Amino acid sequence: MERVFVTRNLPGPALGELRRAGYQVDVWPEFTAPPREALLERVRGAAGLITMLEDRADAELMDAAGPQLKVIAQYSVGLDNVDLEAARKRGIVVTHTPGVLTDATADLAFALLAAAARRVVEGHDYVRRGEWKTWHPELLLGPELHCATVGVVGFGRIGQAFARRARGFEMKVLYASRHPKPEAEAALDAERVELDELLARADFVSLHTPLTPETHRLMNAERLARMKEGAVLVNTARGKVVDTGALLDALEHGPLFAAGLDVTDPEPLPADHPLLRHPRVVVTPHIGSAGMRTRRRMAEMVTHDLRAVLEGRAPKHAAVLP
Ligand SMILES: NC(=O)c1ccc[n+]([C@@H]2O[C@H](COP(=O)([O-])OP(=O)(O)OC[C@H]3O[C@@H](n4cnc5c(N)ncnc54)[C@H](O)[C@@H]3O)[C@@H](O)[C@H]2O)c1
Ligand SMILES: O=C(O)[C@H](O)CO
């Protein structure tokens, strides 16, 4: 019976189905991530791993598992925690979950934009503190979403889904991407521009790139300073795509009006972090893909691909197929 180690329990019936298929499924029992030493111990002898974005799936982990490790099925679309080259060299297949989570994540990104721009959380806290005494023409004003200009950085699955939502609010869509996307441009009336132009023209900027050496701190002090006065930044990509210190400075001293963040650097964000003291920063704990159906379908996807590899079939969502 081949052993599969899973670094967190998964929603839905997928792991039960894996057991019924004859696999020894060992699941880390805690809600929090396994500490590194425990992880290196628990992967030993596994033919397959189901990993999460917090698990550093590097050469050390792969070697700790042993030469029988055939597949790492990552429970996310982002793969910046997986050393793909190390997997390739060891003949280990790496799969992930593209597409299934696109709409859930785009929904949350747009929710963060609306909440940050129109000060929803700030208003809620104002009411809960008992400060709501009267209606006033200038209470909690914020930039309108409809007919505004939104810049999408990274125009792939989620970036385009976000743009579709923006079109529903009659927004003008600008996008910065390494390659032109003519079909999406036509469908969304989107305009491809250089990043600097996007930052100068957009009322709102939403980040949807993977974390790569090129996108690491892509939004640095210089680029944040190029944004329009009163702009709003939304990040559901990866926390490290933004320089956190520079973000805080842009919020405190301009040009940023507000920020909506589902990912941060560091992550998790400590409760005493200065970002959380800013009244117009809305932070959610990396829940972009946390749709009820989405997370169950992600579990089905990772277990189906893991079984495919272990049973000698081609997986549907391989990022590395040695
Ligand atoms: N917050 C969440 O819970 C959550 C959920 C899903 C995905 N994500 C993040 O979103 C990312 C995107 O997911 P996706 O499915 O849309 O991926 P995707 O591959 O479909 O799209 C990414 C796009 O970014 C572009 N890109 C890469 N480097 C770039 C650069 N330097 N400048 C401009 N564009 C660049 C790519 O060309 C591609 O079009 C994931 O890698 C992950 O990090 C976060
Ligand atoms: O990369 C991803 O898929 C998210 O960050 C987690 O769902």
XYZ file of C-alpha atoms and ligand atoms in Angstrom:
373
model
C 0.000 0.000 0.000
C 1.656 3.268 -1.102
C 1.844 6.041 1.477
C 0.723 9.616 0.874
C 1.514 12.391 3.357
C -0.824 15.404 3.426
C 0.376 18.516 5.254
C -3.112 19.716 6.167
C -6.541 18.097 6.222
C -8.585 18.852 3.099
C -12.289 19.716 2.854
C -14.697 17.271 1.280
C -14.541 13.548 0.525
C -11.334 13.512 -1.550
C -8.991 12.085 1.104
C -11.536 9.415 2.064
C -11.779 8.422 -1.576
C -7.969 8.204 -1.709
C -8.014 5.814 1.257
C -10.768 3.740 -0.339
C -8.577 3.497 -3.442
C -6.047 1.645 -1.308
C -3.576 4.358 -0.313
C -2.214 4.826 3.213
C -3.152 8.487 3.707
C -1.305 10.186 6.570
C -2.597 13.684 7.383
C -0.837 16.220 9.607
C -3.388 16.551 12.448
C -2.824 20.200 13.451
C -4.512 23.302 12.019
C -1.133 25.030 11.708
C 1.661 23.982 9.381
C 3.978 21.154 10.491
C 7.254 22.506 11.881
C 10.172 21.842 9.547
C 11.727 18.991 11.529
C 8.367 17.254 11.905
C 7.680 17.715 8.193
C 11.027 16.195 7.213
C 10.260 13.238 9.463
C 6.691 12.681 8.310
C 7.468 12.714 4.569
C 9.899 9.827 4.957
C 8.873 6.893 2.749
C 5.958 8.692 1.068
C 5.306 7.978 -2.622
C 3.225 11.153 -2.873
C 2.894 14.439 -0.988
C 0.028 16.913 -0.907
C 1.611 20.203 0.098
C 0.411 23.740 0.872
C 1.852 27.135 0.005
C 3.494 27.453 3.448
C 5.456 24.197 3.038
C 8.970 24.658 1.634
C 9.032 21.796 -0.894
C 12.744 21.962 -1.680
C 15.564 19.481 -2.329
C 15.979 18.818 1.396
C 12.338 17.792 1.681
C 12.428 15.674 -1.460
C 15.560 13.852 -0.276
C 14.085 13.370 3.206
C 11.113 11.636 1.568
C 13.415 9.274 -0.303
C 13.815 7.948 -3.858
C 10.287 6.454 -3.918
C 8.735 9.950 -3.946
C 7.037 10.260 -7.320
C 4.671 13.222 -7.032
C 4.164 16.485 -5.140
C 0.572 17.654 -5.566
C 0.429 21.302 -4.467
C -2.913 22.498 -3.101
C -2.682 25.908 -4.802
C -2.006 27.388 -8.219
C 0.995 29.350 -6.977
C 4.162 27.259 -6.863
C 6.721 29.668 -5.418
C 7.184 27.356 -2.416
C 8.223 24.423 -4.618
C 11.737 24.009 -6.034
C 10.621 22.922 -9.492
C 14.169 22.372 -10.741
C 14.983 20.101 -7.801
C 11.840 18.099 -8.559
C 12.714 17.864 -12.239
C 16.213 16.606 -11.453
C 14.765 13.931 -9.179
C 12.099 12.811 -11.647
C 9.324 14.028 -9.321
C 6.094 15.232 -10.922
C 4.700 18.476 -9.505
C 1.016 19.267 -9.985
C -1.077 22.264 -8.871
C -4.615 23.670 -9.071
C -4.950 26.249 -11.862
C -8.362 27.456 -13.050
C -10.559 25.913 -10.361
C -9.932 28.845 -8.016
C -9.873 31.678 -10.557
C -13.342 33.063 -9.935
C -13.250 32.703 -6.161
C -10.005 34.650 -6.061
C -11.195 37.308 -8.487
C -14.342 37.696 -6.385
C -12.284 38.349 -3.272
C -9.944 40.730 -5.070
C -12.900 42.812 -6.189
C -14.450 42.614 -2.728
C -11.185 43.948 -1.285
C -11.170 46.790 -3.816
C -14.730 47.793 -2.954
C -14.163 47.432 0.802
C -10.937 49.466 0.733
C -12.123 52.222 -1.595
C -15.532 52.720 0.032
C -14.221 52.243 3.580
C -16.561 49.382 4.488
C -14.449 48.009 7.360
C -13.666 51.505 8.667
C -17.399 52.288 8.662
C -18.254 49.024 10.387
C -15.681 49.696 13.113
C -16.999 53.275 13.461
C -20.477 51.920 14.150
C -19.247 49.219 16.523
C -17.349 51.858 18.535
C -20.645 53.688 19.036
C -19.468 56.750 17.112
C -22.369 56.844 14.641
C -24.354 59.810 15.976
C -25.606 61.487 12.837
C -25.620 61.486 9.047
C -23.091 63.938 7.538
C -22.288 64.875 3.913
C -18.605 64.257 4.433
C -18.654 61.110 6.556
C -16.281 58.390 5.298
C -15.979 59.604 1.720
C -14.130 57.401 -0.739
C -13.418 57.150 -4.490
C -16.221 55.766 -6.630
C -15.695 52.410 -8.348
C -18.053 52.838 -11.301
C -16.450 54.326 -14.406
C -13.031 54.498 -12.690
C -9.848 53.266 -14.364
C -8.408 50.012 -13.040
C -4.946 48.679 -13.784
C -4.399 44.903 -13.747
C -0.803 43.764 -13.266
C -0.567 40.188 -14.495
C -3.288 39.444 -17.051
C -3.649 35.711 -16.733
C -6.577 33.673 -15.437
C -7.305 35.640 -12.294
C -6.276 39.017 -13.703
C -8.715 38.598 -16.592
C -11.461 37.364 -14.269
C -10.890 40.442 -12.123
C -11.119 42.613 -15.254
C -14.440 40.971 -16.155
C -15.767 42.087 -12.788
C -14.415 45.583 -13.347
C -16.283 45.809 -16.665
C -19.460 45.085 -14.726
C -18.757 48.337 -12.883
C -18.204 50.133 -16.235
C -14.505 50.538 -15.425
C -11.833 51.270 -17.997
C -9.352 48.359 -17.877
C -5.634 48.812 -18.387
C -3.300 45.832 -18.144
C 0.425 45.221 -17.908
C 1.611 41.820 -19.007
C 4.733 40.428 -20.619
C 2.764 39.282 -23.620
C -0.206 40.892 -25.399
C -3.568 39.217 -24.818
C -5.532 40.271 -27.938
C -8.564 38.058 -27.285
C -8.953 39.359 -23.750
C -8.381 42.917 -24.982
C -11.271 42.538 -27.419
C -13.563 40.794 -24.928
C -12.886 43.261 -22.122
C -12.142 46.425 -24.076
C -8.825 46.334 -22.219
C -5.769 48.370 -23.147
C -2.244 46.969 -22.797
C 0.206 49.567 -21.458
C 3.632 49.583 -19.881
C 3.599 49.213 -16.097
C 4.730 52.779 -15.454
C 1.886 54.151 -17.591
C -0.597 51.870 -15.855
C 0.522 53.143 -12.447
C 0.234 56.779 -13.592
C -3.258 56.373 -15.088
C -5.074 53.892 -12.856
C -7.340 54.922 -9.996
C -7.068 51.344 -8.714
C -4.289 48.779 -9.235
C -4.766 45.030 -8.686
C -1.827 42.608 -8.625
C -2.223 39.145 -10.183
C 1.269 37.920 -11.031
C 3.026 34.849 -9.635
C 5.902 35.424 -7.230
C 9.069 35.085 -9.301
C 12.527 36.663 -9.062
C 11.192 39.267 -11.538
C 8.035 40.102 -9.551
C 9.691 40.021 -6.128
C 9.034 43.513 -4.727
C 7.761 44.595 -8.123
C 5.781 47.264 -6.281
C 8.703 49.065 -4.691
C 8.946 52.655 -3.412
C 9.637 54.042 -6.892
C 6.640 52.357 -8.510
C 4.300 53.105 -5.618
C 5.298 56.771 -5.918
C 4.242 56.693 -9.588
C 0.646 55.842 -8.620
C -2.088 58.492 -8.829
C -2.812 60.630 -5.772
C -5.630 58.882 -3.963
C -5.117 55.521 -5.669
C -6.012 52.163 -4.108
C -3.756 49.104 -4.300
C -5.148 45.549 -4.107
C -2.908 42.517 -3.688
C -4.186 38.947 -3.903
C -1.048 37.657 -5.673
C 1.757 37.120 -3.138
C 2.813 39.342 -0.299
C 6.409 39.556 -1.513
C 5.318 41.188 -4.768
C 5.012 44.389 -2.677
C 7.676 46.112 -0.554
C 5.774 46.348 2.731
C 7.781 49.274 4.130
C 7.294 51.219 0.928
C 3.569 50.400 0.984
C 3.213 51.741 4.505
C 5.046 54.906 3.524
C 2.846 55.375 0.443
C -0.231 54.999 2.653
C 0.997 57.360 5.348
C 2.539 60.031 3.122
C 0.786 59.467 -0.213
C -0.071 58.812 -2.927
C -2.141 55.849 -1.717
C -5.632 56.389 -0.301
C -6.158 52.772 0.786
C -5.040 49.187 0.292
C -6.837 45.829 0.202
C -4.518 42.902 0.945
C -5.198 39.167 0.994
C -1.481 38.422 1.018
C 1.223 40.191 2.988
C 4.929 40.177 3.747
C 5.466 38.877 6.353
C 2.669 36.326 6.229
C 0.891 35.687 8.608
C 0.917 39.404 9.497
C 1.516 39.873 13.243
C -1.359 41.565 15.091
C 0.863 44.509 16.077
C 2.066 45.217 12.539
C 1.822 48.935 11.563
C -0.201 48.066 8.452
C -3.053 46.966 10.739
C -3.016 50.305 12.511
C -3.776 52.196 9.305
C -7.539 52.958 9.148
C -7.825 52.406 5.381
C -5.969 49.121 5.099
C -8.189 46.053 4.769
C -6.436 42.715 5.296
C -7.831 39.212 4.873
C -5.819 36.099 5.827
C -4.992 34.668 2.397
C -8.528 33.453 1.704
C -8.753 34.294 -1.985
C -9.543 30.717 -2.984
C -11.644 30.025 0.130
C -14.900 29.361 -1.675
C -16.815 26.380 -0.251
C -17.106 24.600 -3.592
C -13.671 25.803 -4.738
C -11.680 24.270 -1.892
C -13.492 20.915 -2.273
C -12.791 20.941 -6.009
C -9.137 21.801 -5.331
C -8.995 18.721 -3.080
C -10.483 16.579 -5.848
C -7.964 18.031 -8.302
C -4.878 17.316 -6.196
C -5.962 13.782 -5.284
C -6.943 12.911 -8.861
C -3.598 14.133 -10.201
C -1.663 12.424 -7.418
C -3.399 9.122 -8.165
C -2.827 9.553 -11.894
C 0.934 9.804 -11.368
C 1.093 6.909 -8.893
C -1.042 4.728 -11.174
C 0.994 5.479 -14.292
C -1.361 7.915 -15.998
C -0.704 11.488 -17.108
C -1.863 14.121 -14.584
C -4.069 16.926 -15.916
C -2.368 19.837 -14.153
C 1.373 19.161 -14.102
C 3.751 22.058 -13.610
C 6.731 19.682 -13.779
C 6.518 16.490 -15.822
C 10.096 15.105 -15.871
N -4.785 35.137 -2.653
C -5.014 33.884 -3.008
O -5.586 33.067 -2.262
C -4.573 33.400 -4.381
C -5.361 32.445 -5.040
C -4.937 32.014 -6.303
C -3.780 32.543 -6.878
N -3.053 33.455 -6.192
C -1.849 34.019 -6.801
O -2.210 34.542 -8.072
C -1.219 34.177 -9.018
C -1.815 34.174 -10.409
O -2.662 33.061 -10.586
P -3.276 32.781 -12.048
O -4.040 31.495 -12.002
O -3.943 34.008 -12.552
O -1.916 32.561 -12.879
P -1.678 32.799 -14.438
O -0.401 32.116 -14.751
O -2.910 32.451 -15.193
O -1.490 34.389 -14.548
C -0.328 35.037 -14.108
C -0.021 36.123 -15.147
O 1.041 36.935 -14.666
C 1.860 37.250 -15.777
N 3.175 37.688 -15.321
C 4.187 36.935 -14.833
N 5.238 37.706 -14.537
C 4.864 38.990 -14.833
C 5.492 40.252 -14.743
N 6.748 40.355 -14.301
N 4.807 41.360 -15.124
C 3.541 41.258 -15.584
N 2.882 40.086 -15.705
C 3.545 38.973 -15.324
C 1.893 35.980 -16.597
O 2.298 36.231 -17.917
C 0.428 35.551 -16.507
O -0.335 36.130 -17.546
C -0.721 32.826 -8.527
O 0.594 32.542 -8.995
C -0.753 32.994 -7.018
O 0.483 33.492 -6.557
C -3.405 33.895 -4.956
O -1.747 30.147 -5.053
C -2.893 29.879 -4.618
O -3.681 29.065 -5.135
C -3.383 30.554 -3.361
O -2.463 31.408 -2.840
C -3.938 29.583 -2.362
O -5.107 29.032 -2.868
